[in-house]
Amino acid sequence: MWGGRFAEGPAAVMREINASIPFDKRMWQQDIAASQAHVAMLAEQGVVAAEDAATISSGLDRVAADYAENGVPDDLTLEDIHMLTEARLADAIGPVAGRLHTARSRNDQVATDFRLWVRDAIDQTLAALDALDAALLARAEQHAGDVMPGFTHLQSAQPVTLGHHLMAYHEMIARDGSRFQDARARMNLCPLGSAALAGTSFPLDRQATAAALGFDGPTRNSLDAVSDRDFAIEYLTCAAQCSLHLSRLAEEFVLWASQPFGFVSLSDQWSTGSSIMPQKRNPDAAELVRGHAGRITGCLVSLMVTMKGLPLAYSKDMQDDKPPVFECHDLLGLSIAAMTGMIASATFRTDRMRALAESGFATATDLADWLVREADVPFREAHHITGRAVARAEALGVTLDKVPLADLRAIDARIDDRIYSVLSVDASVASRTSFGGTAPANVRAAICAARGE
């Protein structure tokens, strides 16, 4: 491959450490597409004869068909997908295959292929997130009015609806989608034509190759184009943030499926059993999603550490840019699909949710708000009055709405029987009508807005 420069071939270990074909073969479709765009442009510019370009294009189709049917072999002597494809092309059409590499380098070739691959990965992720969001919206609509305890510090705080809780994850997933879309727009420039690092003296039409590959235009600096991996790091950053959201949702499913909570029953499709305890139904899929978040974050850190000290332009360290991206994409795709399936098939125990919402003095804030609104009590004073009412309810062993009026009036004479209209969990959630609040009407309006209705 190196022509006359080297008298000896590489050592066996050097051949193995230097080869990237075992993993970068995943980019074969992008490599073929970029080569097709490149040779078509060379023909249009008169750099390569039209007849030769047609032969090369036909040969690339044959190589692609072979890859699709038989897979891409791990030929370490050819190092990477670019050299393997060129060698296969030469086998198919002969020496004219050597004209394909005119006015390009493996540096701009891999930068182009990798951008194309990451762009495709983003499109796949966005489609998967749409399916997850649709599942969230469907279940939120189904449970827009079902009461559950809302938590802070994992302590019962105020009642909310299950629909409102699920819509919180819709907001997270929507932000994830917007981040991926932003990253896609930012990376959508084509490095092809930057050659090794300095550009080329051939009369290329970089606008044409960029357009042929669906880019918005060519990159503006050849040094940056071949050494930039911001697009991969940004993809990993978006994926890591998304995985954190998936992990939080997975953690809630793990908690909710436990007997102390009993909020949800996962379907058999998304549960596993125990090798020794036949009664067990383990939320393993959710636990694995939670675990994948750590690995995805590790992929981000791996590439950031690889890139942090590299001078311009290309360095061989950058060959290690693809494994963490590929691993991340696989893990994220599994995680999104698993959460989509769990949400769609779960049975929510709304009776259990309501019982726990009613048992933890979750409407205490409603009592304080009533004092402020109806008795003109400063909130801080109302807070203290309510605390004493909670203490009285605890002493009696009842919920707030079951404390006798006489007991409440003994705490503060400004309380009257109207207070009972706000102390039930249903009254509490119905009253939270501020924009973004948990009132069922708000939840249904938010679902319509999310669907663009």
Short mmCIF file of C-alpha atoms in Angstrom, two decimals:
data_model
loop_
_atom_site.label_atom_id
_atom_site.label_comp_id
_atom_site.label_asym_id
_atom_site.label_seq_id
_atom_site.Cartn_x
_atom_site.Cartn_y
_atom_site.Cartn_z
CA MET A 1 0.00 0.00 0.00
CA TRP A 2 2.83 2.36 0.73
CA GLY A 3 4.53 2.03 -2.66
CA GLY A 4 8.30 2.43 -2.70
CA ARG A 5 8.79 4.22 0.61
CA PHE A 6 9.09 1.12 2.81
CA ALA A 7 11.34 -1.85 2.13
CA GLU A 8 9.68 -4.11 4.70
CA GLY A 9 6.12 -4.82 5.72
CA PRO A 10 4.76 -4.03 9.18
CA ALA A 11 5.27 -6.30 12.15
CA ALA A 12 2.31 -8.47 13.07
CA VAL A 13 1.51 -6.43 16.16
CA MET A 14 1.85 -3.21 14.18
CA ARG A 15 -0.56 -4.59 11.60
CA GLU A 16 -3.09 -5.41 14.31
CA ILE A 17 -2.84 -2.15 16.26
CA ASN A 18 -2.90 -0.10 13.07
CA ALA A 19 -5.96 -1.73 11.52
CA SER A 20 -9.41 -0.26 12.08
CA ILE A 21 -11.34 -2.47 9.66
CA PRO A 22 -12.86 -4.61 12.48
CA PHE A 23 -14.93 -1.61 13.56
CA ASP A 24 -14.92 0.99 10.77
CA LYS A 25 -16.44 -1.53 8.36
CA ARG A 26 -19.74 -0.31 9.80
CA MET A 27 -19.26 2.75 7.59
CA TRP A 28 -19.18 0.85 4.32
CA GLN A 29 -22.41 2.35 3.01
CA GLN A 30 -21.20 5.87 3.77
CA ASP A 31 -17.82 5.09 2.19
CA ILE A 32 -19.46 3.90 -1.01
CA ALA A 33 -21.79 6.93 -1.12
CA ALA A 34 -18.92 9.40 -0.63
CA SER A 35 -16.84 7.66 -3.29
CA GLN A 36 -19.74 7.79 -5.75
CA ALA A 37 -20.20 11.51 -5.15
CA HIS A 38 -16.45 12.13 -5.47
CA VAL A 39 -15.98 10.30 -8.75
CA ALA A 40 -19.07 11.91 -10.28
CA MET A 41 -17.68 15.34 -9.40
CA LEU A 42 -14.23 14.45 -10.80
CA ALA A 43 -15.87 13.53 -14.11
CA GLU A 44 -17.91 16.75 -14.21
CA GLN A 45 -14.73 18.75 -13.60
CA GLY A 46 -12.79 16.90 -16.26
CA VAL A 47 -10.30 15.54 -13.74
CA VAL A 48 -11.24 11.94 -14.57
CA ALA A 49 -12.50 10.83 -17.98
CA ALA A 50 -16.24 10.23 -18.13
CA GLU A 51 -15.70 6.63 -19.30
CA ASP A 52 -13.38 5.89 -16.38
CA ALA A 53 -15.79 7.50 -13.94
CA ALA A 54 -18.65 5.35 -15.25
CA THR A 55 -16.52 2.22 -14.86
CA ILE A 56 -15.58 3.22 -11.32
CA SER A 57 -19.19 3.98 -10.41
CA SER A 58 -20.36 0.63 -11.75
CA GLY A 59 -17.56 -1.10 -9.88
CA LEU A 60 -18.54 0.61 -6.63
CA ASP A 61 -22.07 -0.69 -7.09
CA ARG A 62 -20.68 -4.20 -7.43
CA VAL A 63 -18.56 -3.82 -4.30
CA ALA A 64 -21.56 -2.50 -2.38
CA ALA A 65 -23.69 -5.43 -3.52
CA ASP A 66 -20.99 -7.84 -2.36
CA TYR A 67 -20.77 -6.14 1.06
CA ALA A 68 -24.56 -6.26 1.41
CA GLU A 69 -24.72 -9.95 0.53
CA ASN A 70 -21.58 -11.33 2.15
CA GLY A 71 -20.56 -8.75 4.75
CA VAL A 72 -17.30 -6.84 5.03
CA PRO A 73 -14.25 -9.03 5.73
CA ASP A 74 -11.72 -8.16 8.44
CA ASP A 75 -8.65 -7.89 6.20
CA LEU A 76 -6.02 -6.39 8.53
CA THR A 77 -3.51 -6.00 5.68
CA LEU A 78 -5.79 -3.36 4.14
CA GLU A 79 -6.21 -1.51 7.45
CA ASP A 80 -9.58 0.17 7.00
CA ILE A 81 -12.81 0.33 5.06
CA HIS A 82 -11.38 2.89 2.64
CA MET A 83 -8.41 0.76 1.54
CA LEU A 84 -10.50 -2.40 1.51
CA THR A 85 -13.09 -0.82 -0.78
CA GLU A 86 -10.39 0.48 -3.11
CA ALA A 87 -8.78 -2.97 -3.24
CA ARG A 88 -12.13 -4.65 -3.93
CA LEU A 89 -12.79 -2.06 -6.62
CA ALA A 90 -9.45 -2.84 -8.25
CA ASP A 91 -10.29 -6.54 -8.21
CA ALA A 92 -13.58 -5.73 -9.95
CA ILE A 93 -12.48 -3.21 -12.61
CA GLY A 94 -8.69 -3.27 -12.75
CA PRO A 95 -6.14 -0.41 -12.62
CA VAL A 96 -8.66 2.31 -13.45
CA ALA A 97 -9.79 1.97 -9.82
CA GLY A 98 -6.64 3.91 -8.88
CA ARG A 99 -8.16 7.09 -10.33
CA LEU A 100 -10.83 7.19 -7.62
CA HIS A 101 -8.38 8.47 -5.02
CA THR A 102 -7.46 11.50 -7.12
CA ALA A 103 -7.74 14.75 -5.11
CA ARG A 104 -8.67 13.11 -1.85
CA SER A 105 -6.94 11.61 1.18
CA ARG A 106 -8.03 9.06 3.71
CA ASN A 107 -8.11 12.02 6.10
CA ASP A 108 -10.97 13.83 4.36
CA GLN A 109 -12.45 10.49 3.36
CA VAL A 110 -12.85 9.26 6.94
CA ALA A 111 -14.00 12.67 8.14
CA THR A 112 -16.74 12.59 5.50
CA ASP A 113 -17.76 8.99 6.09
CA PHE A 114 -17.87 9.49 9.85
CA ARG A 115 -20.04 12.61 9.55
CA LEU A 116 -22.40 10.74 7.27
CA TRP A 117 -22.57 7.85 9.74
CA VAL A 118 -23.20 10.10 12.74
CA ARG A 119 -25.84 12.02 10.77
CA ASP A 120 -27.60 8.73 10.01
CA ALA A 121 -27.29 7.75 13.67
CA ILE A 122 -28.95 11.00 14.72
CA ASP A 123 -31.82 10.41 12.29
CA GLN A 124 -32.34 6.92 13.71
CA THR A 125 -32.24 8.27 17.26
CA LEU A 126 -34.77 10.99 16.47
CA ALA A 127 -37.16 8.40 15.03
CA ALA A 128 -36.75 6.24 18.15
CA LEU A 129 -37.35 9.24 20.42
CA ASP A 130 -40.54 10.03 18.50
CA ALA A 131 -41.80 6.51 19.23
CA LEU A 132 -40.89 6.85 22.90
CA ASP A 133 -42.62 10.21 23.12
CA ALA A 134 -45.74 8.82 21.47
CA ALA A 135 -45.87 6.10 24.12
CA LEU A 136 -45.45 8.67 26.89
CA LEU A 137 -48.21 10.88 25.49
CA ALA A 138 -50.59 7.95 25.10
CA ARG A 139 -50.13 6.82 28.69
CA ALA A 140 -50.23 10.40 30.00
CA GLU A 141 -53.55 10.93 28.25
CA GLN A 142 -54.89 7.69 29.69
CA HIS A 143 -53.93 8.76 33.22
CA ALA A 144 -54.38 12.54 33.01
CA GLY A 145 -56.70 12.55 36.03
CA ASP A 146 -55.27 9.69 38.11
CA VAL A 147 -53.81 10.93 41.38
CA MET A 148 -50.43 9.84 42.71
CA PRO A 149 -48.06 11.20 45.33
CA GLY A 150 -45.55 13.76 44.11
CA PHE A 151 -42.19 13.48 45.83
CA THR A 152 -39.32 15.67 46.93
CA HIS A 153 -36.39 13.96 48.67
CA LEU A 154 -38.41 10.78 47.89
CA GLN A 155 -40.82 11.92 50.58
CA SER A 156 -44.50 12.47 49.87
CA ALA A 157 -44.84 16.16 49.02
CA GLN A 158 -47.99 17.15 47.10
CA PRO A 159 -50.44 15.12 45.05
CA VAL A 160 -49.98 15.21 41.30
CA THR A 161 -51.48 13.19 38.49
CA LEU A 162 -49.73 10.27 36.84
CA GLY A 163 -50.31 12.01 33.52
CA HIS A 164 -48.45 15.08 34.78
CA HIS A 165 -45.59 12.91 36.01
CA LEU A 166 -45.25 11.17 32.64
CA MET A 167 -45.43 14.50 30.83
CA ALA A 168 -42.35 15.61 32.75
CA TYR A 169 -40.46 12.93 30.81
CA HIS A 170 -42.06 14.15 27.59
CA GLU A 171 -40.41 17.51 28.28
CA MET A 172 -37.04 15.82 28.80
CA ILE A 173 -37.36 13.75 25.63
CA ALA A 174 -38.42 16.83 23.66
CA ARG A 175 -35.27 18.63 24.82
CA ASP A 176 -33.20 15.60 23.86
CA GLY A 177 -34.70 15.66 20.39
CA SER A 178 -33.98 19.36 19.99
CA ARG A 179 -30.36 18.84 21.04
CA PHE A 180 -29.87 16.10 18.46
CA GLN A 181 -31.48 18.29 15.80
CA ASP A 182 -29.19 21.19 16.70
CA ALA A 183 -26.15 18.92 16.56
CA ARG A 184 -27.22 17.59 13.17
CA ALA A 185 -27.60 21.09 11.74
CA ARG A 186 -24.21 22.15 13.06
CA MET A 187 -22.33 19.12 11.70
CA ASN A 188 -23.94 19.13 8.26
CA LEU A 189 -20.94 20.42 6.32
CA CYS A 190 -18.89 18.24 4.00
CA PRO A 191 -15.12 17.72 4.53
CA LEU A 192 -14.62 15.95 1.19
CA GLY A 193 -12.11 17.85 -0.93
CA SER A 194 -9.98 18.99 2.01
CA ALA A 195 -7.56 16.18 1.09
CA ALA A 196 -4.86 15.41 3.66
CA LEU A 197 -4.92 18.82 5.38
CA ALA A 198 -4.17 21.63 2.90
CA GLY A 199 -6.76 21.20 0.16
CA THR A 200 -5.80 20.23 -3.38
CA SER A 201 -4.62 21.82 -6.62
CA PHE A 202 -7.25 19.95 -8.65
CA PRO A 203 -10.26 22.04 -9.76
CA LEU A 204 -12.81 20.45 -7.46
CA ASP A 205 -16.44 21.44 -7.12
CA ARG A 206 -16.89 20.92 -3.38
CA GLN A 207 -20.37 22.40 -3.49
CA ALA A 208 -21.41 19.60 -5.84
CA THR A 209 -20.11 16.78 -3.63
CA ALA A 210 -21.63 18.40 -0.57
CA ALA A 211 -25.02 18.65 -2.27
CA ALA A 212 -24.83 15.09 -3.60
CA LEU A 213 -24.31 13.80 -0.06
CA GLY A 214 -27.08 15.91 1.48
CA PHE A 215 -24.80 18.40 3.23
CA ASP A 216 -25.63 22.09 3.47
CA GLY A 217 -22.25 22.98 1.97
CA PRO A 218 -18.53 22.25 2.24
CA THR A 219 -16.42 22.84 5.32
CA ARG A 220 -14.59 26.18 5.26
CA ASN A 221 -11.10 25.24 6.48
CA SER A 222 -9.23 22.16 5.31
CA LEU A 223 -7.13 21.85 8.48
CA ASP A 224 -10.19 21.96 10.70
CA ALA A 225 -12.18 19.69 8.40
CA VAL A 226 -9.84 16.69 8.66
CA SER A 227 -9.08 17.11 12.37
CA ASP A 228 -12.54 18.06 13.66
CA ARG A 229 -14.40 15.53 15.76
CA ASP A 230 -16.67 18.05 17.46
CA PHE A 231 -19.62 16.49 15.67
CA ALA A 232 -18.88 13.09 17.25
CA ILE A 233 -18.36 14.59 20.70
CA GLU A 234 -21.56 16.61 20.36
CA TYR A 235 -23.46 13.48 19.33
CA LEU A 236 -22.08 11.69 22.40
CA THR A 237 -22.97 14.67 24.59
CA CYS A 238 -26.57 14.60 23.36
CA ALA A 239 -26.68 10.84 23.82
CA ALA A 240 -25.28 11.05 27.34
CA GLN A 241 -27.87 13.64 28.34
CA CYS A 242 -30.62 11.54 26.80
CA SER A 243 -29.36 8.43 28.59
CA LEU A 244 -29.52 10.28 31.91
CA HIS A 245 -33.20 11.00 31.30
CA LEU A 246 -33.83 7.38 30.35
CA SER A 247 -31.97 6.28 33.46
CA ARG A 248 -34.12 8.48 35.71
CA LEU A 249 -37.27 7.02 34.17
CA ALA A 250 -35.84 3.51 34.49
CA GLU A 251 -35.04 4.14 38.15
CA GLU A 252 -38.63 5.19 38.77
CA PHE A 253 -39.86 1.99 37.16
CA VAL A 254 -37.51 -0.02 39.38
CA LEU A 255 -38.84 1.77 42.48
CA TRP A 256 -42.47 1.70 41.38
CA ALA A 257 -42.31 -2.03 40.57
CA SER A 258 -41.02 -2.88 44.07
CA GLN A 259 -43.48 -4.14 46.65
CA PRO A 260 -43.12 -1.14 49.00
CA PHE A 261 -44.34 1.12 46.17
CA GLY A 262 -46.46 -1.22 44.08
CA PHE A 263 -47.23 1.53 41.58
CA VAL A 264 -46.62 -0.48 38.42
CA SER A 265 -46.61 -4.03 37.17
CA LEU A 266 -44.25 -4.65 34.27
CA SER A 267 -45.33 -7.05 31.57
CA ASP A 268 -43.65 -10.44 31.24
CA GLN A 269 -41.95 -9.15 28.08
CA TRP A 270 -39.94 -6.64 30.10
CA SER A 271 -39.27 -8.67 33.25
CA THR A 272 -37.11 -11.63 34.21
CA GLY A 273 -37.32 -14.28 36.90
CA SER A 274 -34.97 -15.52 39.58
CA SER A 275 -32.93 -18.70 39.35
CA ILE A 276 -33.82 -19.59 42.94
CA MET A 277 -36.87 -17.52 43.97
CA PRO A 278 -39.88 -18.44 41.82
CA GLN A 279 -42.01 -15.55 43.07
CA LYS A 280 -39.67 -12.89 41.69
CA ARG A 281 -40.46 -10.58 38.76
CA ASN A 282 -37.32 -8.50 38.28
CA PRO A 283 -37.27 -5.20 36.34
CA ASP A 284 -34.03 -6.14 34.60
CA ALA A 285 -34.71 -4.17 31.43
CA ALA A 286 -35.07 -0.97 33.46
CA GLU A 287 -31.94 -1.80 35.44
CA LEU A 288 -29.97 -2.35 32.24
CA VAL A 289 -31.15 0.99 30.85
CA ARG A 290 -29.95 2.56 34.07
CA GLY A 291 -26.60 0.78 33.67
CA HIS A 292 -26.25 1.78 30.01
CA ALA A 293 -26.29 5.44 31.02
CA GLY A 294 -22.96 4.94 32.76
CA ARG A 295 -21.43 3.26 29.74
CA ILE A 296 -22.72 5.95 27.37
CA THR A 297 -21.27 8.67 29.59
CA GLY A 298 -18.01 6.71 29.53
CA CYS A 299 -18.06 6.79 25.73
CA LEU A 300 -18.28 10.58 25.84
CA VAL A 301 -15.40 10.85 28.30
CA SER A 302 -13.31 8.43 26.23
CA LEU A 303 -13.49 10.52 23.06
CA MET A 304 -13.04 13.81 24.90
CA VAL A 305 -9.85 12.50 26.52
CA THR A 306 -8.60 11.21 23.15
CA MET A 307 -9.09 14.60 21.49
CA LYS A 308 -8.03 16.93 24.30
CA GLY A 309 -4.31 17.16 23.45
CA LEU A 310 -4.09 16.58 19.71
CA PRO A 311 -2.36 19.17 17.53
CA LEU A 312 -3.61 19.91 14.05
CA ALA A 313 -4.24 18.14 11.79
CA TYR A 314 -4.83 14.37 11.73
CA SER A 315 -3.22 12.04 14.26
CA LYS A 316 -3.58 8.28 14.42
CA ASP A 317 -5.13 8.62 17.89
CA MET A 318 -8.25 9.73 16.03
CA GLN A 319 -8.70 6.20 14.74
CA ASP A 320 -10.08 5.50 18.23
CA ASP A 321 -12.89 8.01 17.69
CA LYS A 322 -15.31 5.50 16.22
CA PRO A 323 -15.58 2.64 18.76
CA PRO A 324 -17.11 4.82 21.52
CA VAL A 325 -19.55 6.39 19.05
CA PHE A 326 -20.60 3.02 17.69
CA GLU A 327 -20.96 1.56 21.19
CA CYS A 328 -22.98 4.57 22.33
CA HIS A 329 -25.33 4.36 19.37
CA ASP A 330 -26.03 0.68 20.00
CA LEU A 331 -26.61 1.17 23.72
CA LEU A 332 -28.79 4.24 23.28
CA GLY A 333 -30.93 2.53 20.66
CA LEU A 334 -31.50 -0.44 22.97
CA SER A 335 -32.29 1.83 25.91
CA ILE A 336 -34.85 3.91 24.02
CA ALA A 337 -36.53 0.81 22.59
CA ALA A 338 -36.66 -0.84 26.02
CA MET A 339 -38.21 2.19 27.70
CA THR A 340 -40.73 2.55 24.87
CA GLY A 341 -41.80 -1.05 25.32
CA MET A 342 -41.99 -0.82 29.09
CA ILE A 343 -44.10 2.34 29.05
CA ALA A 344 -46.48 1.04 26.41
CA SER A 345 -47.09 -2.30 28.14
CA ALA A 346 -46.93 -1.40 31.86
CA THR A 347 -49.98 -1.72 34.09
CA PHE A 348 -50.15 1.27 36.41
CA ARG A 349 -51.65 0.55 39.84
CA THR A 350 -53.59 3.79 40.17
CA ASP A 351 -55.47 2.49 43.21
CA ARG A 352 -52.20 2.06 45.07
CA MET A 353 -50.98 5.48 43.91
CA ARG A 354 -54.14 7.15 45.19
CA ALA A 355 -53.96 5.38 48.54
CA LEU A 356 -50.41 6.58 49.13
CA ALA A 357 -51.23 10.09 47.92
CA GLU A 358 -53.97 10.26 50.54
CA SER A 359 -51.84 8.91 53.35
CA GLY A 360 -48.95 11.35 53.58
CA PHE A 361 -50.58 14.70 54.46
CA ALA A 362 -49.85 15.70 50.87
CA THR A 363 -52.55 18.40 50.92
CA ALA A 364 -50.90 20.37 53.73
CA THR A 365 -49.84 23.10 51.30
CA ASP A 366 -53.47 23.41 50.20
CA LEU A 367 -54.45 24.20 53.77
CA ALA A 368 -51.75 26.86 53.99
CA ASP A 369 -52.77 28.32 50.62
CA TRP A 370 -56.41 28.45 51.77
CA LEU A 371 -55.42 30.43 54.85
CA VAL A 372 -53.54 32.91 52.69
CA ARG A 373 -56.31 33.20 50.12
CA GLU A 374 -59.44 33.10 52.31
CA ALA A 375 -58.28 34.37 55.71
CA ASP A 376 -55.59 36.85 54.59
CA VAL A 377 -52.94 35.11 56.67
CA PRO A 378 -49.30 35.75 55.69
CA PHE A 379 -47.89 32.58 54.15
CA ARG A 380 -45.17 32.10 56.75
CA GLU A 381 -47.77 32.21 59.52
CA ALA A 382 -50.04 29.92 57.51
CA HIS A 383 -47.13 27.51 57.20
CA HIS A 384 -46.82 27.31 61.00
CA ILE A 385 -50.58 26.86 61.46
CA THR A 386 -50.59 24.06 58.93
CA GLY A 387 -47.69 22.35 60.65
CA ARG A 388 -49.70 22.25 63.87
CA ALA A 389 -52.69 20.84 61.95
CA VAL A 390 -50.49 18.08 60.53
CA ALA A 391 -49.25 17.28 64.02
CA ARG A 392 -52.86 17.05 65.22
CA ALA A 393 -53.77 14.72 62.34
CA GLU A 394 -50.81 12.50 63.19
CA ALA A 395 -51.90 12.39 66.83
CA LEU A 396 -55.42 11.38 65.79
CA GLY A 397 -54.16 8.88 63.21
CA VAL A 398 -56.21 10.41 60.40
CA THR A 399 -55.66 12.32 57.17
CA LEU A 400 -55.97 16.10 57.14
CA ASP A 401 -59.42 16.07 55.60
CA LYS A 402 -60.64 13.88 58.49
CA VAL A 403 -59.48 16.18 61.32
CA PRO A 404 -62.60 17.53 63.08
CA LEU A 405 -63.35 21.20 62.48
CA ALA A 406 -63.27 21.87 66.21
CA ASP A 407 -59.69 20.65 66.38
CA LEU A 408 -58.70 22.83 63.44
CA ARG A 409 -60.42 25.89 64.91
CA ALA A 410 -58.64 25.24 68.21
CA ILE A 411 -55.40 25.67 66.27
CA ASP A 412 -56.65 28.84 64.52
CA ALA A 413 -60.12 30.35 64.78
CA ARG A 414 -59.96 31.71 61.22
CA ILE A 415 -60.44 28.20 59.84
CA ASP A 416 -64.04 27.34 58.90
CA ASP A 417 -65.78 24.44 57.20
CA ARG A 418 -64.86 25.68 53.74
CA ILE A 419 -61.41 24.24 54.38
CA TYR A 420 -62.64 20.73 53.57
CA SER A 421 -63.23 21.72 49.96
CA VAL A 422 -59.46 21.89 49.40
CA LEU A 423 -58.13 19.05 51.54
CA SER A 424 -58.90 16.07 49.29
CA VAL A 425 -56.27 14.94 46.81
CA ASP A 426 -58.69 15.43 43.91
CA ALA A 427 -59.41 19.00 44.96
CA SER A 428 -55.69 19.60 45.37
CA VAL A 429 -54.69 18.51 41.87
CA ALA A 430 -57.72 20.21 40.31
CA SER A 431 -56.68 23.50 41.89
CA ARG A 432 -53.17 23.49 40.38
CA THR A 433 -54.25 25.37 37.27
CA SER A 434 -51.23 27.65 36.87
CA PHE A 435 -49.49 27.17 33.53
CA GLY A 436 -47.49 23.96 33.73
CA GLY A 437 -49.40 22.75 36.79
CA THR A 438 -50.77 19.29 37.47
CA ALA A 439 -54.50 20.00 37.03
CA PRO A 440 -55.96 17.33 34.71
CA ALA A 441 -57.19 20.02 32.32
CA ASN A 442 -53.64 21.36 32.11
CA VAL A 443 -52.27 17.91 31.44
CA ARG A 444 -54.70 17.29 28.59
CA ALA A 445 -53.92 20.71 27.10
CA ALA A 446 -50.18 19.95 27.31
CA ILE A 447 -50.71 16.65 25.51
CA CYS A 448 -52.62 18.39 22.72
CA ALA A 449 -49.86 20.98 22.41
CA ALA A 450 -47.21 18.27 22.27
CA ARG A 451 -49.07 16.60 19.43
CA GLY A 452 -49.52 19.88 17.62
CA GLU A 453 -53.30 19.72 17.93
#
